[in-house]
Short mmCIF file of C-alpha atoms and ligand atoms in Angstrom, two decimals:
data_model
loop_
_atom_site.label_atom_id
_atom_site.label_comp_id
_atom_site.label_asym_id
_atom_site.label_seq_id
_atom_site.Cartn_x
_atom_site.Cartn_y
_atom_site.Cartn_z
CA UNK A 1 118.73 112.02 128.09
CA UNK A 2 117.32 110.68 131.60
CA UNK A 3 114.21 110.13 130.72
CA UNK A 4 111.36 111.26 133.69
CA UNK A 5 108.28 110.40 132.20
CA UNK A 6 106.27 108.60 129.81
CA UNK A 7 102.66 110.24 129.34
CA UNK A 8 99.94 108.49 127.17
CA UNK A 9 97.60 110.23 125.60
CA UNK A 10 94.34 108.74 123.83
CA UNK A 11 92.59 110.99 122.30
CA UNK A 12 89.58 110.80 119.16
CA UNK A 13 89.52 113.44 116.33
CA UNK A 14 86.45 113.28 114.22
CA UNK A 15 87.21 112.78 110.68
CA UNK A 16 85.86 115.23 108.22
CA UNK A 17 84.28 112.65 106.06
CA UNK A 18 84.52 108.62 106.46
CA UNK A 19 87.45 107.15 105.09
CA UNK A 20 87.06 103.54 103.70
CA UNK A 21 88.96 101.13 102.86
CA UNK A 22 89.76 97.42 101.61
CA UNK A 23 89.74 96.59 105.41
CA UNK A 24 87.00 98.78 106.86
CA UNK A 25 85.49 102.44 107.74
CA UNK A 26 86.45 104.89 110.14
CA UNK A 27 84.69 108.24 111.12
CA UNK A 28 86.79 109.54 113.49
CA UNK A 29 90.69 108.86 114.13
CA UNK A 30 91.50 107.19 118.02
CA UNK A 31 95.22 107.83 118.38
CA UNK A 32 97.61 107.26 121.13
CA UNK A 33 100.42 110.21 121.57
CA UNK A 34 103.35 109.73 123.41
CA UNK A 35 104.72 112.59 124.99
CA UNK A 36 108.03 112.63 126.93
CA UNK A 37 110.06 114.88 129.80
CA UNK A 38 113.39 114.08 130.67
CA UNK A 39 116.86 115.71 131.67
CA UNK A 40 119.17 116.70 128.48
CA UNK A 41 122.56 117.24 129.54
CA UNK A 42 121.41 119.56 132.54
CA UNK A 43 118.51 120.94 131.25
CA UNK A 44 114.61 120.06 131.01
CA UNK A 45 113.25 118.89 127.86
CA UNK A 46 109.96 117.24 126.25
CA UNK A 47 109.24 115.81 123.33
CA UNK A 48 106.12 114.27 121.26
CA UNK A 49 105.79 110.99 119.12
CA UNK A 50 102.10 109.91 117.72
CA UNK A 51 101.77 106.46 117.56
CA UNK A 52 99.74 105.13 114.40
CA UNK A 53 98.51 102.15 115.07
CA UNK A 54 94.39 102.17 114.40
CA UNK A 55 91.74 101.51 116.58
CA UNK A 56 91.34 98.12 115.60
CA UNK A 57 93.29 95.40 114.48
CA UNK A 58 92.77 95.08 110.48
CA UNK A 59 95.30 96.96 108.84
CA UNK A 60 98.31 95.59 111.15
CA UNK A 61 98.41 93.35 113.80
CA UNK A 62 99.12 96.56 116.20
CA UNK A 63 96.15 98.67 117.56
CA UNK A 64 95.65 101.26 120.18
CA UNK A 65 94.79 99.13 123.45
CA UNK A 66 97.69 96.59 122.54
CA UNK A 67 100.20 99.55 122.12
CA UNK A 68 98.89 101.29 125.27
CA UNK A 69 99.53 97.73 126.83
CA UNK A 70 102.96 97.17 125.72
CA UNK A 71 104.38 100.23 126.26
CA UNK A 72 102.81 100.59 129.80
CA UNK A 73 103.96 97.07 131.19
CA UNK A 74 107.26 96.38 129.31
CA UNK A 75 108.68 99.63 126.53
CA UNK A 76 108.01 102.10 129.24
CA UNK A 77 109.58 100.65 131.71
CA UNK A 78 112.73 99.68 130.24
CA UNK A 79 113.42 102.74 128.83
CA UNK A 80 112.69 105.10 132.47
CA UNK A 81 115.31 102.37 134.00
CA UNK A 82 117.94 103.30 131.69
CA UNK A 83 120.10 105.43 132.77
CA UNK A 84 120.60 107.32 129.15
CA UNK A 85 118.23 107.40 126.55
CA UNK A 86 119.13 108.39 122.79
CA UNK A 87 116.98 108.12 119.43
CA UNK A 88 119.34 106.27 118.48
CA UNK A 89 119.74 103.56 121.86
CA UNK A 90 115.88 103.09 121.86
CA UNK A 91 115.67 100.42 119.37
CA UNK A 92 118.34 98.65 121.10
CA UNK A 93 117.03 99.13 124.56
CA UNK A 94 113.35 97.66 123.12
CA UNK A 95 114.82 94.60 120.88
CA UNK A 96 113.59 92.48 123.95
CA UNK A 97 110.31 92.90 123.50
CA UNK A 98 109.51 91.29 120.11
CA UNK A 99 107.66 93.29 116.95
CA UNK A 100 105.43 95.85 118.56
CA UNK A 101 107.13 98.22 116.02
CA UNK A 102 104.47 100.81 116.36
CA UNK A 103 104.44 101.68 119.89
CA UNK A 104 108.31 101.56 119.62
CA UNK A 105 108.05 103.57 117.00
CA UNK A 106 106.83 106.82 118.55
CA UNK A 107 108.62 106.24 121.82
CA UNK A 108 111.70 106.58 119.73
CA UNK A 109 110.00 110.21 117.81
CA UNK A 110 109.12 111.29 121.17
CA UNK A 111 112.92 111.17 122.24
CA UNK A 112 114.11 112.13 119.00
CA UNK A 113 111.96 115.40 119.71
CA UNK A 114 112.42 115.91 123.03
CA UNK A 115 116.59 115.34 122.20
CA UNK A 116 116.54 118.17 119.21
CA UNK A 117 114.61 120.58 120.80
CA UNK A 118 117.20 120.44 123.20
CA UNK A 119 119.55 120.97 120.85
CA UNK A 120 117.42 123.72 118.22
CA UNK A 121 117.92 121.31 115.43
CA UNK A 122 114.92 120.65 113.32
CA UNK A 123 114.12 117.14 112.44
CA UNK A 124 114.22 117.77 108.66
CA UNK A 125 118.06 119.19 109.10
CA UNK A 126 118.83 115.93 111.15
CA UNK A 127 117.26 113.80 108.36
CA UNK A 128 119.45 115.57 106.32
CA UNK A 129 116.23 117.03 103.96
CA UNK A 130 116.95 117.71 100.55
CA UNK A 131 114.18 120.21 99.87
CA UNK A 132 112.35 122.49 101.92
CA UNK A 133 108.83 122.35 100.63
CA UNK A 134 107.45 118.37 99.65
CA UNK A 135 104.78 117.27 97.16
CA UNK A 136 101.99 115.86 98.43
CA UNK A 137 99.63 113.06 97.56
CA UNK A 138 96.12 112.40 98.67
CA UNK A 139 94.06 109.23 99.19
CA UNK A 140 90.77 108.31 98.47
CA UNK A 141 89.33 105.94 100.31
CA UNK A 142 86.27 103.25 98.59
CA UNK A 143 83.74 105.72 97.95
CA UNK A 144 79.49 104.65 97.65
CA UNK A 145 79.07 105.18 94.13
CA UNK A 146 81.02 106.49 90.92
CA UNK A 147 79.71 110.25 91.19
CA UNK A 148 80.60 110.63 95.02
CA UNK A 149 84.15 109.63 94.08
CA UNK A 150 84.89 111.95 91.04
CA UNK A 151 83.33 114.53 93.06
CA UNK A 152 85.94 113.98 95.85
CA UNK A 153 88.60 113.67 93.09
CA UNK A 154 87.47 116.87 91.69
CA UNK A 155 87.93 118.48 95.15
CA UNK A 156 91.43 117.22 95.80
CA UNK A 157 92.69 118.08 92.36
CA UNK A 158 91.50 121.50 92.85
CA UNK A 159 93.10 122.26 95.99
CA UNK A 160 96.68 121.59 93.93
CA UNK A 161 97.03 117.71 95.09
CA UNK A 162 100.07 116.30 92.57
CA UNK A 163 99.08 112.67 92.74
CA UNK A 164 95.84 110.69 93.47
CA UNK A 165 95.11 107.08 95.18
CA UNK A 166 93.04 105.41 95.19
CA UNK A 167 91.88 102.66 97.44
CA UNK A 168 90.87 99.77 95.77
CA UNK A 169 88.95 96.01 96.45
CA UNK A 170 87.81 92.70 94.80
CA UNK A 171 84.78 94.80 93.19
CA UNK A 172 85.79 98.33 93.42
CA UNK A 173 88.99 98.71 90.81
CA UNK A 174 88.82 98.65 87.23
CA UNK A 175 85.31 100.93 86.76
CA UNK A 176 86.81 103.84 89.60
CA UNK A 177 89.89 103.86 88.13
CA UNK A 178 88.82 104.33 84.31
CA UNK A 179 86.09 107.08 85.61
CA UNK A 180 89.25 108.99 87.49
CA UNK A 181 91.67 108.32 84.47
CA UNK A 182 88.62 109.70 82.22
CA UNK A 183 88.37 112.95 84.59
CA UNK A 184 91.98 114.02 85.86
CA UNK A 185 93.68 112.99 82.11
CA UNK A 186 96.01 110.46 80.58
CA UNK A 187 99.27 112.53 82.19
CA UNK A 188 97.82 113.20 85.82
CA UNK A 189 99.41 111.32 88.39
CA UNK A 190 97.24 108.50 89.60
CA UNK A 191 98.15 105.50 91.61
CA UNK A 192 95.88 102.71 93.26
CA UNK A 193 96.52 100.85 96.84
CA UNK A 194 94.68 97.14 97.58
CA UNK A 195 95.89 97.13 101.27
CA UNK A 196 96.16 93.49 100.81
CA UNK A 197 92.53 92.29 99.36
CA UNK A 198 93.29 90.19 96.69
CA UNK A 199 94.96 86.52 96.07
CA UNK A 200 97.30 85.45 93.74
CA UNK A 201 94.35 83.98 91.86
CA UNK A 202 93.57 87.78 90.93
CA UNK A 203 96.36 88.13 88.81
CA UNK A 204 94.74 88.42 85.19
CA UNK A 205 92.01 90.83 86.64
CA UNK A 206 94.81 93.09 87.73
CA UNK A 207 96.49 92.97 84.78
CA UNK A 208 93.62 94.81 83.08
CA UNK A 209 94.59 97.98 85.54
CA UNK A 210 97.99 98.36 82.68
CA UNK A 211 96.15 100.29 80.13
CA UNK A 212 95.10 103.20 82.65
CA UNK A 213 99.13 104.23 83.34
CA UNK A 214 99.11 103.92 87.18
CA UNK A 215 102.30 105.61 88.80
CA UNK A 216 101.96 101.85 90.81
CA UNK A 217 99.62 99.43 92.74
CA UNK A 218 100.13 99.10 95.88
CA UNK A 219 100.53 95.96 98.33
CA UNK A 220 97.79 93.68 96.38
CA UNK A 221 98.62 90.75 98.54
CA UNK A 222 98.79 89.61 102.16
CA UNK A 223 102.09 91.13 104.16
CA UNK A 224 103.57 87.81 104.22
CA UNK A 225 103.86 86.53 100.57
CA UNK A 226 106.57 88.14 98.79
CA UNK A 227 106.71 85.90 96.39
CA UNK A 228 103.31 86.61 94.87
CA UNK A 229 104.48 90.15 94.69
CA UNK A 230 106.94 88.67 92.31
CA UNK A 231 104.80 86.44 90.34
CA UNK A 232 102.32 90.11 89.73
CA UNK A 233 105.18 92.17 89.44
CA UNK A 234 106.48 89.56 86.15
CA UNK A 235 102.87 89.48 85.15
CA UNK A 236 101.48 93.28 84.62
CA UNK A 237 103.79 96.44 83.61
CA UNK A 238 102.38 98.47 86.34
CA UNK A 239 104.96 99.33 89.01
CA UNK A 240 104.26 96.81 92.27
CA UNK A 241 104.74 98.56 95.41
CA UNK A 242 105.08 97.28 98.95
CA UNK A 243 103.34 98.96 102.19
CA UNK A 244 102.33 96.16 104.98
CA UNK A 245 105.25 93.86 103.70
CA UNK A 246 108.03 95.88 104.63
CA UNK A 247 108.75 96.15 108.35
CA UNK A 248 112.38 96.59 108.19
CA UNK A 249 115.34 97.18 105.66
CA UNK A 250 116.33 93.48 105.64
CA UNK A 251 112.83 92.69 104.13
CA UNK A 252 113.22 95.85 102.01
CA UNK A 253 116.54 94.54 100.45
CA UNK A 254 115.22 90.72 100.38
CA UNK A 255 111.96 92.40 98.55
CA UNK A 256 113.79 94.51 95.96
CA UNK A 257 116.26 91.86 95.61
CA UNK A 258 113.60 89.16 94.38
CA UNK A 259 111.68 91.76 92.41
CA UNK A 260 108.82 91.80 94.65
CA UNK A 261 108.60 95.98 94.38
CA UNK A 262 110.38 98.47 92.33
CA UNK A 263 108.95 101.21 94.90
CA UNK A 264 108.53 101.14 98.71
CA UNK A 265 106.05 103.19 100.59
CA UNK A 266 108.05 103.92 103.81
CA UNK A 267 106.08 104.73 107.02
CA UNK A 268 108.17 105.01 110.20
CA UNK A 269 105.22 103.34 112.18
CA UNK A 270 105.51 100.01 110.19
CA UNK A 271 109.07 99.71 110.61
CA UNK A 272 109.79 100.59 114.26
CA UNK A 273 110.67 104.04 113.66
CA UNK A 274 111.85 107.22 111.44
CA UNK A 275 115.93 106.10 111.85
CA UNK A 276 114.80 102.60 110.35
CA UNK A 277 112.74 104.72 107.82
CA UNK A 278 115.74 106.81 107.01
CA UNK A 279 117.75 103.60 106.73
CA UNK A 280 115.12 102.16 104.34
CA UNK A 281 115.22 105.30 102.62
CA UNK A 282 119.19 105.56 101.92
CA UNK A 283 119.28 101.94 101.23
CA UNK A 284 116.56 102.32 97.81
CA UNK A 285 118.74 105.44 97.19
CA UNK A 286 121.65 103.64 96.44
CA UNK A 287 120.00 100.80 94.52
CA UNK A 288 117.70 103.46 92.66
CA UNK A 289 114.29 102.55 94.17
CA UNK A 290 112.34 105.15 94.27
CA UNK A 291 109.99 105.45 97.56
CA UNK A 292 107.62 107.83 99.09
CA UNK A 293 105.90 108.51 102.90
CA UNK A 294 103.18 106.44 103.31
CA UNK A 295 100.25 107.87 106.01
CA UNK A 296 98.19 106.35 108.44
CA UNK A 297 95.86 109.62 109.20
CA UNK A 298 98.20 111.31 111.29
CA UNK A 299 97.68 113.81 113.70
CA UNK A 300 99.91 117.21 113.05
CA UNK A 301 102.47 115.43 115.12
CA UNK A 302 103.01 112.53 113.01
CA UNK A 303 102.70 114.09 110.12
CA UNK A 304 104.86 116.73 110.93
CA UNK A 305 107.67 114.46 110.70
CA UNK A 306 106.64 112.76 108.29
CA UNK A 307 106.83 116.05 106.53
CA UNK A 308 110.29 115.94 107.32
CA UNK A 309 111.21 112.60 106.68
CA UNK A 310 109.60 113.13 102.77
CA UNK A 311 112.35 116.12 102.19
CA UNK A 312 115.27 113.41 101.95
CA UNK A 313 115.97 113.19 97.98
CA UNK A 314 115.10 109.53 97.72
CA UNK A 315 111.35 110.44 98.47
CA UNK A 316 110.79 111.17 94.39
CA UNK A 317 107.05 109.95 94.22
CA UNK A 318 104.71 112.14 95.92
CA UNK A 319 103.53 111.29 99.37
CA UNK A 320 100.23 110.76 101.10
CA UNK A 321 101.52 113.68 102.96
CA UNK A 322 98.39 115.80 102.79
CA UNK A 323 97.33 118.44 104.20
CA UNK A 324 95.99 118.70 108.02
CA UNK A 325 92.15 119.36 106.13
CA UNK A 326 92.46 116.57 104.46
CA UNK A 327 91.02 114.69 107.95
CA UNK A 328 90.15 116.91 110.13
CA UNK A 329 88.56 120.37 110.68
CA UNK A 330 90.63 121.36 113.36
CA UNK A 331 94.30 120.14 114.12
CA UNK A 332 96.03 119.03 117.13
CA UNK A 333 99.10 121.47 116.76
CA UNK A 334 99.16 125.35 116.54
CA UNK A 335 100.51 125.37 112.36
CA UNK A 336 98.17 123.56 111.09
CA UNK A 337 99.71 121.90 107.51
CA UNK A 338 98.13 124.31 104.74
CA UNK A 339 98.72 123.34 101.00
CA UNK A 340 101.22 125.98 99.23
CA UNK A 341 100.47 128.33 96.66
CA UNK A 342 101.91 129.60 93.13
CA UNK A 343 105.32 127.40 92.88
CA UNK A 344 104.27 125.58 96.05
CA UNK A 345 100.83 124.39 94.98
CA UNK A 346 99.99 120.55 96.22
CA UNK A 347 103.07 120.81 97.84
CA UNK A 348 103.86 121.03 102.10
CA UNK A 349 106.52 123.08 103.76
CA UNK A 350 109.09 121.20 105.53
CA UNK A 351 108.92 122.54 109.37
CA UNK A 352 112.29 124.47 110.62
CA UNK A 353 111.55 125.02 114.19
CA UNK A 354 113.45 122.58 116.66
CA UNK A 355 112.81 118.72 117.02
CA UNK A 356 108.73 118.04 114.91
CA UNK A 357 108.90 121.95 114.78
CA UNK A 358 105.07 122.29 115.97
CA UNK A 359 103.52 123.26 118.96
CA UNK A 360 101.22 121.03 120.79
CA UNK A 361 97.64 122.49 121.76
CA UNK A 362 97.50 120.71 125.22
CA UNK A 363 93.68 122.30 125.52
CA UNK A 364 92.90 120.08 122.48
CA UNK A 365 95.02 117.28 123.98
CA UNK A 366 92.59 117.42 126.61
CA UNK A 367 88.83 118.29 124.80
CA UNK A 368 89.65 115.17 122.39
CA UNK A 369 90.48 112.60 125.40
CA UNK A 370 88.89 109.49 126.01
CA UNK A 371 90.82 108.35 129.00
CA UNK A 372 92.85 110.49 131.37
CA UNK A 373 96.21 110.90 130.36
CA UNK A 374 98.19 107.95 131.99
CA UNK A 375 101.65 108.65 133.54
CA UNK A 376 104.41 106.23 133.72
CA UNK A 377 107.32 107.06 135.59
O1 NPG B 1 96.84 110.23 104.11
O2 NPG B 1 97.36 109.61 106.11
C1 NPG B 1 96.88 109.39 105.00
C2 NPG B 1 96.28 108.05 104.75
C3 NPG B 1 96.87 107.37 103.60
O3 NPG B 1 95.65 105.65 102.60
C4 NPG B 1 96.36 105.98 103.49
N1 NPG B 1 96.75 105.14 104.43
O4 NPG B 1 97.08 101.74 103.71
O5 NPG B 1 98.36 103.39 103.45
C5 NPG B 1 97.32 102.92 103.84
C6 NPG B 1 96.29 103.81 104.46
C7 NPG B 1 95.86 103.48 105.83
C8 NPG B 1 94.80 104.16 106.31
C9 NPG B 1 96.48 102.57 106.60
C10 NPG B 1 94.34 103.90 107.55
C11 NPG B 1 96.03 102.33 107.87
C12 NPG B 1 94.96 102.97 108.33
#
């Protein structure tokens, strides 16, 4: 496509309750979406992309201003000079400008949309989805006491959810997870997620997590040292799992390959975009890693095609794929995400319509703003 404009939008959504983790609290969710207009083939066409990075820098070393920055004085540009954008040529066209895989990340959806609407074809056919409804996960975030978190857990589990996590600290980890084993049962699936809080030294405390028969544990160590993933992973005979480690499908390989993870959370944001995510995805496949979407509070756009991208048949482990509810009273899009019922309880159905499949409220687009929308062309 010839790409016309680049529209930013930054916009706050409350959060229906706090959501805390390892790294800190957040009440509402400040997100930037990208949305796109552009010529394909002769005839007008727009597209979406949500960008996840957080408010603040603590979970990545992305956040909202810096991707607003980088895409406004070097992405944008280079891709409204081209004379062609694809999904697949925007990765290419960006490699100049190094890491920033977040904000390339939904410049690339936001074609990818734009480029099957144009076409009618749904993102979950172009993924090639295996399934049409997925099962979803939910995460609970550091709660204040014991009895506010089973009471959460409680909620979740009866509104169908097929797998729990929960986050977890120095200080917050064996005494929550023993009190949710105790409540959900010894079979329920329950898995726990450190975002990175402990050290190496922490290895014999985590190993008293094995007796509670955790699905995994997820990314107990800073992004950069694989190899005490490896050391833990020898240690305990809980599954280790990789989030902020994996940022491509070279470190995927490198990480399976040393025995780092035996199961990747894959979230298109962290890794530059949903066709390195689908790469990730067909690589574990083939060397019989299972992996599941990973979720950074997205808006119905994001998580839209995240939907999607959890309907390929590597994605075995439930996702935190949850439903719109799970964050926010009221979503961004028109079809709201709604857990299924009967067969389809805790699970989400894959979208069908063309490109994310959802319809954008612009009045909401506009109510939520914090800035006014900022055009690049
Ligand atoms: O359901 O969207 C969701 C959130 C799932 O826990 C979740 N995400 O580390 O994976 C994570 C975590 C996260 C939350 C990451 C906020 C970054 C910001």
């Amino acid at each position: 496509m010839k790409l016309e404009s680049i529209t930013l939008h930054r916009i706050a959504m409350p959060l229906v309750r706090p959501f805390e983790t390892s790294f800190g609290r957040q009440t509402a969710r400040v997100v930037l979406l990208v949305h796109v207009r552009g010529d394909v083939d002769g005839a007008a066409s727009e597209g979406w992309g949500e960008c996840v990075a957080m408010d603040a820098p603590l979970y990545s070393s992305e956040y909202v201003d810096g991707c607003e920055h980088v895409i406004r004085h070097y992405l944008a540009p280079a891709l409204l000079a081209a004379a062609d954008v694809t999904a697949d040529s925007v990765a290419r066209t960006l490699k100049f400008v190094v890491g920033h895989r977040m904000a390339k990340a939904a410049l690339e959806a936001a074609v990818l949309d734009a480029e099957l609407r144009a076409s009618g074809m749904s993102l979950g056919t172009y993924f090639g989805a295996a399934t049409d409804w997925v099962d979803c996960g939910v995460s609970v975030g550091i709660s204040p006491d014991i009895d506010t978190l089973l009471a959460e857990v409680s909620s979740y589990v009866d509104a169908g959810y097929r797998r729990i996590k929960l986050k977890i600290k120095p200080g917050w980890d064996l005494a929550p997870v023993a009190a949710v084993r105790a409540l959900i049962g010894a079979d329920a699936a329950l898995q726990v997620d450190a975002n990175t809080a402990y050290t190496v030294d922490d290895i014999d405390h985590l190993r008293q997590l094995d007796p509670f028969n955790l699905l995994l544990i997820e990314q107990p160590f800073v992004e950069e040292d694989i190899a005490a993933h490896v050391l833990l992973a020898h240690a305990i005979t809980t599954p280790v799992c990789l989030d902020e480690s994996i940022v491509n499908v070279d470190v995927a390989i490198d990480a399976i390959e040393r025995g780092a993870t035996s199961v990747i959370n894959i979230k298109a944001g962290r890794v530059g975009g949903y066709l390195e995510a689908v790469r990730i995805h067909d690589v574990c496949l083939a060397l019989d890693v299972p992996v599941w979407c990973g979720g950074m509070l997205e808006t119905g756009i994001g998580r839209a095609a995240n939907v999607a991208l959890a309907a390929l048949p590597g994605f075995s482990v439930p996702g935190d794929t949850s439903a719109s509810d799970r964050y926010f009273a009221e979503d961004v899009i028109e079809e709201p995400f709604i857990l299924g019922n009967d067969e389809h309880r805790g699970q989400l159905r894959v979208p069908t319509g063309p490109g994310i499949g959802v319809t954008v409220r612009d009045d909401l687009v506009r109510d939520w703003a914090l800035a006014a929308p900022l055009v690049l062309v």
